[in-house]
Amino acid sequence: MKIYIPRDAAAKALGADEVASAVATEAAKRGLDVQIIRNGTRGMIWLEPLVEVDDARGRHAFGPVAPADVPALLDGKLESLGAVEDIPFFARQTRLTFARCGLIDPLSLSDYEAHGGLAGLRRALGMAPGEIVAEVTASGLRGRGGAGFPTGIKWKTVAEATADRKYIVCNADEGDSGTFADRMIMEGDPFTLIEGMAIAGVGTGATKGYVYIRSEYPDAIAVMEAAIRIARVSGLLGASVLGSGHPFDMEVRVGAGAYVCGEETSLLNSLEGKRGIVRAKPPLPALEGLFGKPTVVNNVLSLATVPVIFEKGAAHYAGFGLGRSKGTMPIQIAGNVKHGGLFETAFGMPLSDLVIDIAGGTASGRPVKAVQVGGPLGAYIPVSQFDTPFGYEEFDQKGGLIGHAGIVVFDDTADMLKMARFAMAFCAVESCGKCTPCRIGSVRGVETIDRIAAGDPAATVILTDLCDTMRDGSLCALGGFTPFPVMSALRHFPDDFARRKEAAE
Amino acid sequence: MSHSTAEAPQGDLSALISEHSGGEGPLLPILHAIQAAYGHIPQAAIPVIADALNLTKAEVHGVVTFYHDFREKPAGRHVIKLCRAEACQSVGGAELGERVLARLGLDWGGTTANGAVTVEPVYCLGLCACGPAAMVDGKVVGRVDDARMAKILTEAGA
Ligand SMILES: Cc1cc2nc3c(=O)[nH]c(=O)nc-3n(C[C@H](O)[C@H](O)[C@H](O)COP(=O)(O)O)c2cc1C
Ligand code: SF4
């Protein structure tokens, strides 16, 4: 009998390690032959620790399981949730990027191959570099890190640059609150990222890859490092990728707690061992990136989606989605929410479906007040705009962004003035300091919001002006987009800003 | 994660540095290794690193101070990181943090007088669907409430 108990950080945070040791102890006590597999999470965090027992009847789920439930679990007396695939939250998804996450043993390359792994790389190795890049372009894949830039075009620029050395840099800095998909796939299906990076290397002529993982993710770092070692031993990485003659190797580098290092040029400086100051563009990293060499910088999800594009074909991938938002998006539903977790679906689903139907509303049971989509630089969206379909252009038109596709739900106790103040304060703490509107403006922003809170009516105009200045005068999106959460809070929830005035008067 | 906070004997430090100086852009890996060994970046390490990497002391110092992770002073015997980001705020994380600081009489980054606990802010642990989230000596904890936090603090000897 096999028992799957996730090793994912969220599952661990909810007691998965304790459940795993209880299963080991109880099984030994009963003389049961049990193989414990520490898989990734299936993404239904409210059910974690979600344990799956695989016996003669197939794989069935239990959750959330506490250590005290383990005797009943092994006696067959615990009530099952049935097959994961039949749980509505899971059944409604289209899992392409996350197809294997939670299903397989993350560190078993044979399990990986048995579930479609390496098929994409093998196909790519039979193609010319130009064909590889064209396939990515045809898939319509856009960068999942936030900006939504077409991945194929980025790869083409690097492929066509001539240099003695090129790099693939995977951005695993995942700093946005409300996002955890990068972490989840690195912990649950690390070979997908390795395979995607190898395809990127072969397609662009890059021979070396770095995964820059935030230090806040010790579990992801450990799994990625172990997977890279396995990939090297088995010839997936090294002097000749799967015997093709293409050299490609990679290593993990660990960040040091700076949000701005998720910005690609800041990240490159950090990798070079410098302060994470943002670089002016041009030059584009694709032409002069890491150590001045042509460099692909892509988000984890962008690279981890490449294998399935090659396995199933660009047309298959592009067949999903809405308008220019092609394929699927692993949406992360977080915050004050009943059913939080990872929901991968084709672009186009309206916010209301995601927040109300799928997530079941708030955990507190109170009415939803707002959701912040796209991390700390994303807008607060009121319930009146919940019909907005999930897509790059659709959110842009509403003055928001989908970013890395995190949705943070707030109930009606949320104070939007406080959230606006937090956005400014966060920008002040994390600013790299290169430009004045961001470095000084954010500090002034906090002060100005405090004046509004104290009942100064003129301060609202000043805040609006300040946001305009930050938006127009900042080099990168930290200073440039902080106005999104601030102004959306002010615009959609004026009562939270006005009530203070009345209270003061 | 009880660190040895003793100042580094020169030999060990040089060994740590040379162990990591072979790769490209070795400064961050070196700083992480030193902090893992000593619990902070000892002042005495700066000139040694600068020398080994052919940088100025000011450049190394500039990097150490840029990143939130690197400490110039040792932390307490236990480090509790509390998430202050939006997703945790939506489930009461900010109030939880304030109660912890008030109970211990600390500001963010402060260490209890007995040296047992340092409380640091963190902006997201990727546990956004099971907040409020914390990391205690590198171990993740989800859905932290007052009872859970009291237990953590007692175990840490705060
Ligand atoms: C302040 C700031 C933080 C960012 N953080 C991240 C991050 O954590 N992860 C990420 O992939 N992209 C992040 N980005 C976007 C990157 O600059 C870049 O667009 C991305 O890594 C490109 O990869 P993609 O095309 O695959 O999305 C950030 C941008 C800014 C301005
Ligand atoms: S906007 Fe802020 S973070 Fe971005 S480059 Fe300017 S100062 Fe640095």
XYZ file of C-alpha atoms and ligand atoms in Angstrom:
702
model
C 0.000 0.000 0.000
C 1.247 3.464 -0.887
C 0.351 6.496 1.202
C 0.877 9.947 -0.241
C 1.511 12.739 2.277
C 2.536 16.095 0.785
C 5.923 17.640 1.476
C 4.668 20.991 0.203
C 5.406 23.871 2.578
C 1.707 24.712 3.023
C 0.921 21.106 3.929
C 3.867 21.093 6.328
C 2.689 24.354 7.845
C -0.577 22.563 8.604
C 1.047 19.486 10.127
C 1.952 17.114 7.247
C 5.292 16.094 8.802
C 3.584 15.107 12.034
C 1.018 13.096 10.077
C 3.802 11.368 8.112
C 5.614 10.302 11.250
C 2.355 9.116 12.830
C 1.675 6.990 9.735
C 5.187 5.511 9.876
C 4.874 4.693 13.583
C 1.345 3.246 13.379
C 2.151 1.194 10.277
C 5.239 -0.278 11.943
C 3.209 -1.083 15.053
C 0.715 -3.019 12.950
C 3.330 -4.681 10.787
C 1.757 -3.074 7.711
C 3.764 -2.804 4.521
C 3.313 0.876 3.763
C 5.337 2.987 1.371
C 5.100 6.681 2.305
C 5.514 9.039 -0.641
C 6.034 12.719 0.078
C 4.318 14.206 -2.951
C 3.565 17.811 -3.831
C 0.227 19.315 -2.928
C -2.847 18.860 -5.108
C -3.485 22.489 -4.370
C -6.561 22.334 -2.149
C -4.989 24.000 0.816
C -8.094 23.958 3.017
C -7.929 20.149 2.892
C -4.239 19.946 3.847
C -2.750 17.786 5.135
C -4.492 15.856 2.349
C -3.478 12.216 2.516
C -4.069 9.780 -0.336
C -4.153 6.055 0.236
C -3.383 3.966 -2.838
C -4.541 0.376 -2.428
C -6.375 -2.251 -4.440
C -9.288 0.155 -4.918
C -7.109 2.936 -6.344
C -6.171 6.258 -4.889
C -8.545 7.944 -2.456
C -8.153 11.094 -0.453
C -8.628 12.080 3.166
C -8.327 15.509 4.639
C -7.564 17.491 6.570
C -5.885 14.667 8.471
C -4.533 15.190 11.996
C -2.003 12.824 13.606
C -4.810 11.616 15.890
C -6.768 10.455 12.821
C -4.013 8.115 11.673
C -5.144 4.944 13.518
C -8.627 5.311 11.995
C -7.041 6.014 8.612
C -5.089 2.763 8.718
C -8.107 0.853 10.023
C -10.144 2.050 7.059
C -12.503 3.855 9.425
C -11.835 7.428 8.345
C -14.336 8.937 5.965
C -12.824 9.450 2.520
C -13.210 12.417 0.205
C -13.124 9.979 -2.704
C -10.789 10.458 -5.630
C -9.104 13.854 -5.818
C -10.154 14.097 -9.447
C -13.816 14.049 -8.370
C -13.592 16.852 -5.802
C -15.421 19.766 -7.497
C -12.601 22.297 -6.932
C -10.243 19.942 -8.735
C -12.674 18.566 -11.296
C -13.381 22.048 -12.695
C -9.708 22.704 -13.503
C -7.718 22.303 -16.683
C -4.348 21.166 -15.488
C -1.599 21.540 -18.067
C 1.321 23.177 -16.224
C 0.327 21.497 -12.957
C -0.771 18.156 -14.431
C 1.725 16.150 -12.380
C 1.891 18.306 -9.262
C 0.736 16.250 -6.288
C 0.250 13.187 -8.470
C 3.825 11.934 -8.561
C 6.817 11.589 -6.295
C 8.569 14.913 -7.043
C 12.033 13.382 -6.875
C 11.374 10.275 -8.945
C 12.517 10.800 -12.504
C 10.913 7.507 -13.556
C 7.573 8.595 -12.070
C 8.016 11.865 -13.965
C 8.620 10.075 -17.265
C 5.727 7.692 -16.669
C 3.426 10.741 -16.518
C 4.564 12.419 -19.726
C 7.759 13.989 -18.458
C 10.676 14.445 -20.901
C 8.424 13.846 -23.923
C 8.551 17.576 -24.659
C 12.331 17.793 -24.373
C 12.784 14.715 -26.582
C 10.604 16.311 -29.222
C 12.496 19.606 -28.932
C 15.829 17.828 -29.344
C 14.638 16.637 -32.738
C 13.931 20.216 -33.858
C 16.193 23.016 -35.076
C 16.644 25.891 -32.590
C 14.571 28.177 -34.811
C 11.726 25.655 -34.790
C 11.847 25.443 -31.010
C 11.493 29.196 -30.677
C 8.721 29.229 -33.297
C 6.804 26.564 -31.366
C 6.880 28.695 -28.214
C 5.742 31.733 -30.193
C 2.907 29.743 -31.770
C 1.687 28.597 -28.347
C 0.926 32.211 -27.456
C 2.659 31.757 -24.100
C 3.129 35.068 -22.297
C 5.355 35.679 -19.319
C 3.682 34.528 -16.120
C 5.841 36.738 -13.902
C 3.606 39.734 -14.342
C 4.324 41.715 -17.467
C 2.812 39.197 -19.879
C 5.510 39.649 -22.518
C 5.426 36.976 -25.264
C 7.955 34.312 -24.302
C 8.744 33.291 -27.874
C 9.792 36.825 -28.823
C 12.138 37.023 -25.829
C 13.698 33.676 -26.757
C 14.095 34.773 -30.377
C 16.107 37.837 -29.361
C 18.455 35.690 -27.285
C 18.666 32.974 -29.955
C 19.661 35.497 -32.614
C 22.279 37.241 -30.464
C 25.834 36.069 -30.974
C 27.951 35.601 -27.865
C 30.421 33.155 -26.380
C 28.020 32.456 -23.524
C 24.286 32.818 -22.933
C 22.168 32.218 -19.882
C 18.708 31.060 -18.886
C 17.689 32.703 -15.627
C 14.578 31.468 -13.899
C 12.907 34.081 -11.756
C 11.727 32.202 -8.667
C 11.648 35.245 -6.430
C 7.834 35.029 -6.130
C 7.475 38.015 -3.845
C 3.821 38.852 -4.475
C 1.582 38.253 -1.523
C -1.188 35.879 -2.519
C 1.019 33.864 -4.851
C 2.538 30.449 -4.278
C 2.342 28.659 -7.624
C 6.099 28.881 -8.245
C 6.766 27.399 -4.845
C 4.182 24.704 -5.365
C 5.565 23.477 -8.679
C 9.176 23.605 -7.492
C 8.243 21.487 -4.481
C 5.783 19.244 -6.314
C 7.165 18.770 -9.832
C 10.700 20.184 -10.026
C 11.701 18.230 -13.142
C 9.121 20.204 -15.151
C 11.090 23.379 -14.478
C 14.395 21.659 -15.259
C 12.953 20.299 -18.507
C 11.597 23.720 -19.474
C 14.930 25.364 -18.809
C 16.759 22.706 -20.818
C 14.420 23.334 -23.776
C 15.064 27.069 -23.409
C 18.809 26.388 -23.395
C 18.719 24.245 -26.499
C 16.405 26.678 -28.298
C 18.481 29.781 -27.612
C 21.989 28.337 -27.434
C 22.370 29.005 -23.721
C 24.454 26.501 -21.795
C 23.996 27.622 -18.227
C 20.897 28.196 -16.138
C 20.263 29.728 -12.758
C 17.142 29.424 -10.635
C 16.996 32.435 -8.322
C 14.791 31.312 -5.427
C 13.755 33.573 -2.573
C 15.274 32.680 0.780
C 11.786 32.547 2.296
C 11.325 29.216 0.466
C 13.726 26.748 2.174
C 11.585 23.759 1.161
C 11.535 24.710 -2.509
C 15.291 25.301 -2.438
C 15.902 21.836 -0.996
C 13.675 20.059 -3.538
C 15.101 21.957 -6.528
C 18.675 21.241 -5.443
C 17.922 17.552 -4.998
C 16.170 17.391 -8.392
C 19.098 19.085 -10.142
C 21.513 16.552 -8.629
C 19.308 13.694 -9.868
C 19.009 15.306 -13.304
C 22.791 15.536 -13.557
C 23.377 11.928 -12.546
C 20.846 10.718 -15.092
C 22.193 12.764 -17.977
C 19.238 15.152 -18.246
C 21.644 17.957 -17.386
C 25.332 18.181 -18.141
C 27.715 18.060 -21.087
C 25.169 16.393 -23.354
C 21.478 16.788 -22.535
C 19.910 13.305 -22.926
C 22.830 12.391 -25.172
C 21.958 15.080 -27.732
C 25.357 16.765 -27.713
C 23.785 19.996 -26.349
C 25.452 21.051 -23.098
C 23.202 22.538 -20.423
C 23.643 22.689 -16.693
C 21.993 24.723 -13.975
C 22.174 25.647 -10.317
C 20.077 27.223 -7.596
C 20.914 30.629 -6.209
C 19.222 31.959 -3.087
C 17.882 35.503 -2.732
C 18.274 37.527 0.421
C 14.913 39.009 1.286
C 14.566 41.899 -1.158
C 11.222 42.172 -2.973
C 12.707 44.339 -5.716
C 15.045 41.491 -6.691
C 12.048 39.945 -8.449
C 12.428 42.729 -11.021
C 14.532 41.103 -13.691
C 17.448 43.542 -13.882
C 17.666 43.854 -10.109
C 17.703 40.058 -10.013
C 20.597 39.964 -12.479
C 22.577 42.392 -10.330
C 21.851 40.243 -7.317
C 23.034 37.115 -9.140
C 26.228 38.947 -10.011
C 26.763 39.573 -6.298
C 25.788 43.227 -6.341
C 23.149 45.300 -4.599
C 19.782 44.665 -6.203
C 19.508 48.035 -7.899
C 17.272 48.157 -10.975
C 19.094 48.727 -14.289
C 17.831 51.125 -16.915
C 16.617 49.486 -20.149
C 17.960 49.411 -22.819
C 20.077 47.390 -22.980
C 17.542 44.564 -22.774
C 18.616 41.601 -20.650
C 17.994 39.485 -23.753
C 20.996 41.223 -25.323
C 23.076 42.279 -22.323
C 21.890 40.377 -19.286
C 23.794 38.330 -16.741
C 27.488 39.338 -16.777
C 26.661 41.326 -19.910
C 25.690 38.210 -21.891
C 22.417 37.516 -23.722
C 20.012 36.168 -21.113
C 16.493 34.796 -21.040
C 14.825 35.834 -17.798
C 11.573 33.967 -17.344
C 9.249 33.264 -14.473
C 9.016 29.714 -13.069
C 5.550 29.170 -14.541
C 6.557 30.396 -17.996
C 9.420 27.892 -18.101
C 7.456 25.104 -16.402
C 4.716 25.417 -19.050
C 7.160 24.868 -21.919
C 7.341 21.048 -21.533
C 3.583 20.552 -21.956
C 3.600 22.861 -24.978
C 6.166 20.604 -26.629
C 4.517 17.416 -25.401
C 1.038 18.275 -26.671
C 1.909 20.807 -29.369
C 1.619 24.585 -29.543
C -1.824 24.429 -31.139
C -3.205 22.365 -28.278
C -1.993 24.934 -25.761
C -3.159 27.920 -27.789
C -6.574 26.292 -28.097
C -7.330 27.338 -24.530
C -7.884 30.873 -23.358
C -9.424 34.173 -24.271
C -8.299 36.646 -26.933
C -4.588 37.305 -26.613
C -4.431 35.509 -23.273
C -3.747 32.025 -24.519
C -3.567 28.773 -22.629
C -4.177 28.229 -18.965
C -3.271 30.216 -15.877
C -2.534 28.700 -12.492
C -4.631 31.061 -10.386
C -3.855 31.251 -6.706
C -6.837 31.915 -4.484
C -5.727 33.238 -1.120
C -6.445 35.376 1.871
C -9.776 35.361 3.672
C -11.288 32.599 1.598
C -13.158 29.402 2.391
C -11.558 27.176 -0.230
C -8.115 28.547 -0.964
C -5.506 27.008 -3.194
C -4.304 26.628 -6.733
C -6.860 26.601 -9.525
C -5.467 26.150 -13.033
C -7.931 27.080 -15.722
C -8.121 28.520 -19.205
C -8.035 32.315 -19.275
C -11.434 33.942 -19.375
C -13.190 32.844 -16.203
C -14.921 35.797 -14.502
C -13.677 36.828 -11.067
C -17.063 36.112 -9.497
C -16.866 32.436 -10.536
C -13.428 32.197 -8.990
C -14.172 33.994 -5.757
C -17.767 33.015 -5.078
C -18.426 29.659 -6.772
C -15.018 28.039 -6.631
C -13.543 29.545 -3.511
C -16.883 29.631 -1.705
C -16.554 33.226 -0.498
C -14.782 34.241 2.670
C -13.442 32.023 5.435
C -14.985 34.354 7.999
C -18.418 33.926 6.433
C -18.759 37.703 6.101
C -19.460 39.422 2.772
C -16.567 39.916 0.346
C -15.475 43.550 0.221
C -12.645 43.500 -2.298
C -10.045 41.332 -3.890
C -6.507 42.354 -4.701
C -5.372 40.733 -7.906
C -1.718 40.586 -8.940
C 0.162 41.112 -5.708
C 1.188 44.275 -3.881
C 1.272 46.261 -7.141
C -2.188 45.105 -8.205
C -5.468 46.956 -7.875
C -8.177 46.354 -5.291
C -11.225 45.266 -7.218
C -14.683 45.859 -5.765
C -17.522 43.351 -6.008
C -19.173 45.558 -8.658
C -16.380 44.608 -11.082
C -16.464 40.893 -10.405
C -17.741 40.203 -13.912
C -14.238 40.973 -15.241
C -12.926 37.928 -17.131
C -9.480 36.739 -16.093
C -7.214 37.934 -18.907
C -4.328 40.362 -19.419
C -6.186 42.928 -21.530
C -9.453 42.594 -19.601
C -7.781 43.531 -16.314
C -5.733 46.259 -17.930
C -8.949 47.892 -19.148
C -10.239 47.968 -15.578
C -7.111 49.738 -14.357
C -5.687 46.578 -12.858
C -3.336 43.772 -13.720
C -3.324 40.012 -13.305
C 0.367 39.908 -12.479
C 1.356 36.485 -11.243
C -2.341 35.604 -10.863
C -2.754 35.765 -7.132
C -6.191 36.706 -5.805
C -6.351 37.881 -2.210
C -9.858 38.051 -0.798
C -10.873 40.541 1.920
C -14.102 40.583 3.890
C -16.080 43.666 4.893
C -13.952 44.284 7.975
C -11.024 45.309 5.756
C -10.058 48.970 6.053
C -9.045 50.100 2.573
C -7.281 53.216 3.815
C -5.058 50.936 5.862
C -4.419 48.775 2.810
C -3.516 51.841 0.732
C -1.161 52.972 3.474
C 0.404 49.522 3.546
C 1.034 49.644 -0.213
C 2.952 52.904 0.170
C 4.822 51.670 3.248
C 5.797 48.475 1.460
C 7.112 50.466 -1.494
C 9.157 52.595 0.902
C 10.674 49.543 2.599
C 11.447 47.723 -0.639
C 12.458 50.581 -2.961
C 15.884 50.012 -4.471
C 16.469 53.728 -4.087
C 17.378 54.532 -7.659
C 14.617 57.009 -8.428
C 13.204 59.829 -6.328
C 9.462 59.405 -7.056
C 9.644 55.881 -5.668
C 12.148 56.354 -2.853
C 10.820 59.653 -1.491
C 7.336 59.548 -2.988
C 6.395 56.408 -1.110
C 7.449 57.932 2.209
C 5.401 61.052 1.392
C 2.552 58.733 0.391
C 2.436 57.197 3.854
C 2.464 60.655 5.448
C -0.259 61.900 3.114
C -2.519 58.939 3.850
C -1.976 59.605 7.554
C -3.143 63.177 6.942
C -6.277 61.867 5.223
C -6.871 59.612 8.194
C -6.475 62.603 10.477
C -9.201 64.407 8.543
C -7.276 66.728 6.213
C -9.507 67.058 3.116
C -6.762 68.635 0.946
C -4.574 65.579 1.341
C -6.658 63.470 -1.079
C -5.707 65.770 -3.956
C -2.069 65.617 -2.932
C -2.208 61.826 -2.833
C -3.644 61.724 -6.339
C -0.904 64.050 -7.632
C 1.750 62.031 -5.887
C 0.471 58.830 -7.475
C 0.609 60.472 -10.911
C 4.209 61.468 -10.277
C 5.172 57.996 -9.110
C 3.466 56.380 -12.077
C 5.114 58.650 -14.628
C 8.513 59.115 -13.032
C 9.545 55.685 -11.784
C 11.995 53.454 -13.573
C 10.356 50.152 -12.675
C 6.946 48.887 -11.681
C 7.615 49.013 -7.938
C 7.358 52.784 -7.875
C 5.309 52.869 -11.065
C 2.522 50.509 -10.050
C 2.199 51.168 -6.312
C -0.407 53.774 -7.351
C -2.648 50.890 -8.559
C -3.566 49.555 -5.109
C -3.553 53.046 -3.610
C -5.752 54.746 -6.200
C -8.108 51.775 -6.603
C -8.682 51.770 -2.852
C -9.349 55.510 -2.902
C -11.580 55.364 -5.975
C -13.680 52.335 -5.115
C -13.889 52.732 -1.347
C -14.144 56.488 -0.740
C -16.077 55.851 2.488
C -13.012 54.306 4.091
C -11.166 57.547 3.400
C -14.057 59.900 4.189
C -15.286 58.360 7.408
C -12.067 59.500 9.045
C -12.806 63.067 8.085
C -16.242 62.964 9.646
C -14.861 61.335 12.740
C -12.327 64.116 13.020
C -14.756 66.938 12.400
C 18.696 27.043 14.907
C 20.890 28.078 17.794
C 23.838 29.752 16.170
C 27.295 29.944 17.509
C 27.687 33.670 17.825
C 31.409 33.594 18.529
C 33.548 35.746 16.278
C 35.002 33.766 13.432
C 38.450 32.374 13.695
C 40.200 33.629 10.580
C 40.926 30.133 9.248
C 37.297 28.975 9.189
C 36.200 32.146 7.502
C 38.743 31.820 4.715
C 37.726 28.206 4.224
C 34.039 29.199 3.928
C 34.908 31.897 1.443
C 37.104 29.733 -0.751
C 34.482 26.983 -0.694
C 32.039 29.321 -2.463
C 34.300 31.659 -4.419
C 34.742 29.371 -7.427
C 31.328 30.062 -8.995
C 30.090 33.064 -10.935
C 28.932 35.987 -8.800
C 29.927 34.347 -5.511
C 29.204 37.157 -3.042
C 25.650 36.210 -2.041
C 26.458 32.501 -1.634
C 29.442 33.491 0.537
C 27.338 35.806 2.694
C 24.660 33.135 3.118
C 27.306 30.601 4.152
C 28.818 32.984 6.678
C 25.454 33.860 8.153
C 24.541 30.162 8.369
C 27.771 29.490 10.260
C 27.884 32.512 12.564
C 24.271 33.675 12.746
C 25.247 37.063 11.332
C 27.875 38.695 9.154
C 30.684 39.558 11.576
C 32.280 42.936 10.935
C 35.643 41.184 10.768
C 34.462 39.183 7.754
C 34.029 42.215 5.488
C 37.732 42.909 4.772
C 38.452 39.204 4.333
C 35.650 38.832 1.763
C 36.667 42.048 0.036
C 40.214 40.811 -0.235
C 39.224 37.388 -1.547
C 36.875 38.771 -4.236
C 38.964 41.782 -5.165
C 36.244 44.227 -4.071
C 36.415 47.259 -1.811
C 35.196 46.955 1.761
C 32.572 49.593 0.918
C 31.212 47.440 -1.894
C 30.859 44.392 0.344
C 29.317 46.474 3.114
C 26.899 47.987 0.584
C 25.694 44.538 -0.417
C 25.341 43.327 3.185
C 23.198 46.326 4.094
C 21.065 46.231 0.926
C 19.497 42.856 1.689
C 17.032 42.410 4.563
C 18.306 38.891 5.296
C 21.817 39.762 6.350
C 22.271 40.666 10.001
C 25.142 42.734 11.265
C 24.420 41.622 14.842
C 23.588 38.124 16.082
C 19.878 37.345 16.508
C 18.296 35.676 19.515
C 18.510 31.919 19.995
C 15.238 31.548 18.121
C 14.030 33.610 15.192
C 10.308 34.032 14.604
C 9.360 35.578 11.285
C 5.809 36.811 11.017
C 4.234 37.530 7.654
C 3.047 41.112 7.302
C 1.870 40.915 3.685
C -1.649 41.435 2.361
C -2.932 37.852 2.320
C -2.043 37.368 5.970
C -3.492 40.791 6.797
C -6.825 39.656 5.349
C -7.032 37.032 8.089
C -5.832 39.116 11.014
C -2.064 38.832 10.596
C -1.375 42.483 11.377
C -3.250 42.353 14.690
C -1.539 39.083 15.595
C 1.843 40.693 14.957
C 0.972 43.686 17.117
C -0.108 41.420 19.986
C 3.133 39.430 19.787
C 5.266 42.571 19.841
C 3.235 44.046 22.720
C 3.498 40.856 24.750
C 7.267 40.747 24.315
C 7.709 44.513 24.548
C 9.560 44.601 21.231
C 9.625 46.421 17.941
C 10.045 44.547 14.663
C 13.554 43.116 14.549
C 13.931 43.281 18.328
C 15.235 40.538 20.607
C 13.873 39.687 24.049
C 16.078 40.744 26.977
C 16.922 37.119 27.795
C 18.220 36.641 24.250
C 15.714 33.877 23.535
C 13.644 35.274 20.685
C 14.030 37.713 17.809
C 10.842 38.732 15.987
C 11.311 39.738 12.367
C 8.845 40.800 9.692
C 8.650 38.813 6.492
C 6.740 39.771 3.369
C 5.244 36.513 2.198
C 6.165 32.907 2.839
C 3.950 31.586 0.042
C 1.461 30.300 2.612
C -1.212 32.722 1.482
C -4.111 30.263 1.592
C -3.367 29.235 5.188
C -2.472 32.461 6.960
C -1.583 34.029 9.262
C 1.775 32.457 8.499
C 5.015 32.323 10.423
C 8.412 30.739 10.201
C 9.994 29.571 13.416
C 13.698 28.759 13.084
C 13.199 27.926 9.425
C 10.073 25.806 9.991
C 6.784 26.946 8.469
C 3.616 27.329 10.527
C 0.178 28.121 9.106
C -3.105 29.447 10.534
C -1.310 30.877 13.541
C -3.720 32.040 16.246
C -3.068 33.354 19.748
C -2.995 29.896 21.329
C -0.547 28.587 18.753
C 1.640 31.650 19.108
C 1.631 31.382 22.910
C 2.869 27.811 22.598
C 5.593 28.838 20.157
C 6.758 31.633 22.439
C 6.772 29.405 25.516
C 8.736 26.698 23.730
C 11.228 29.294 22.581
C 11.659 30.540 26.135
C 10.487 34.090 25.420
C 9.152 45.088 -8.244
C 9.006 43.933 -9.182
C 8.968 42.637 -8.677
C 8.869 41.558 -9.537
N 8.829 40.310 -8.987
C 8.786 39.232 -9.814
C 8.812 37.919 -9.270
O 8.855 37.728 -8.054
N 8.776 36.878 -10.133
C 8.729 37.057 -11.487
O 8.724 36.092 -12.226
N 8.694 38.280 -12.025
C 8.736 39.372 -11.224
N 8.732 40.626 -11.778
C 8.695 40.732 -13.258
C 10.091 40.594 -13.850
O 10.693 41.883 -13.902
C 10.080 40.042 -15.278
O 9.125 40.710 -16.024
C 9.800 38.560 -15.365
O 10.677 37.833 -14.550
C 9.965 38.080 -16.775
O 9.596 36.729 -16.891
P 8.284 36.309 -17.691
O 8.340 36.992 -19.017
O 8.393 34.837 -17.812
O 7.138 36.753 -16.885
C 8.797 41.753 -10.935
C 8.814 43.048 -11.430
C 8.905 44.126 -10.570
C 8.930 45.496 -11.137
S 10.833 52.587 -9.116
Fe 11.716 52.231 -7.081
S 12.406 50.114 -7.095
Fe 12.068 50.728 -9.233
S 14.048 51.497 -9.934
Fe 12.990 53.269 -9.134
S 13.612 53.382 -6.986
Fe 14.170 51.340 -7.705
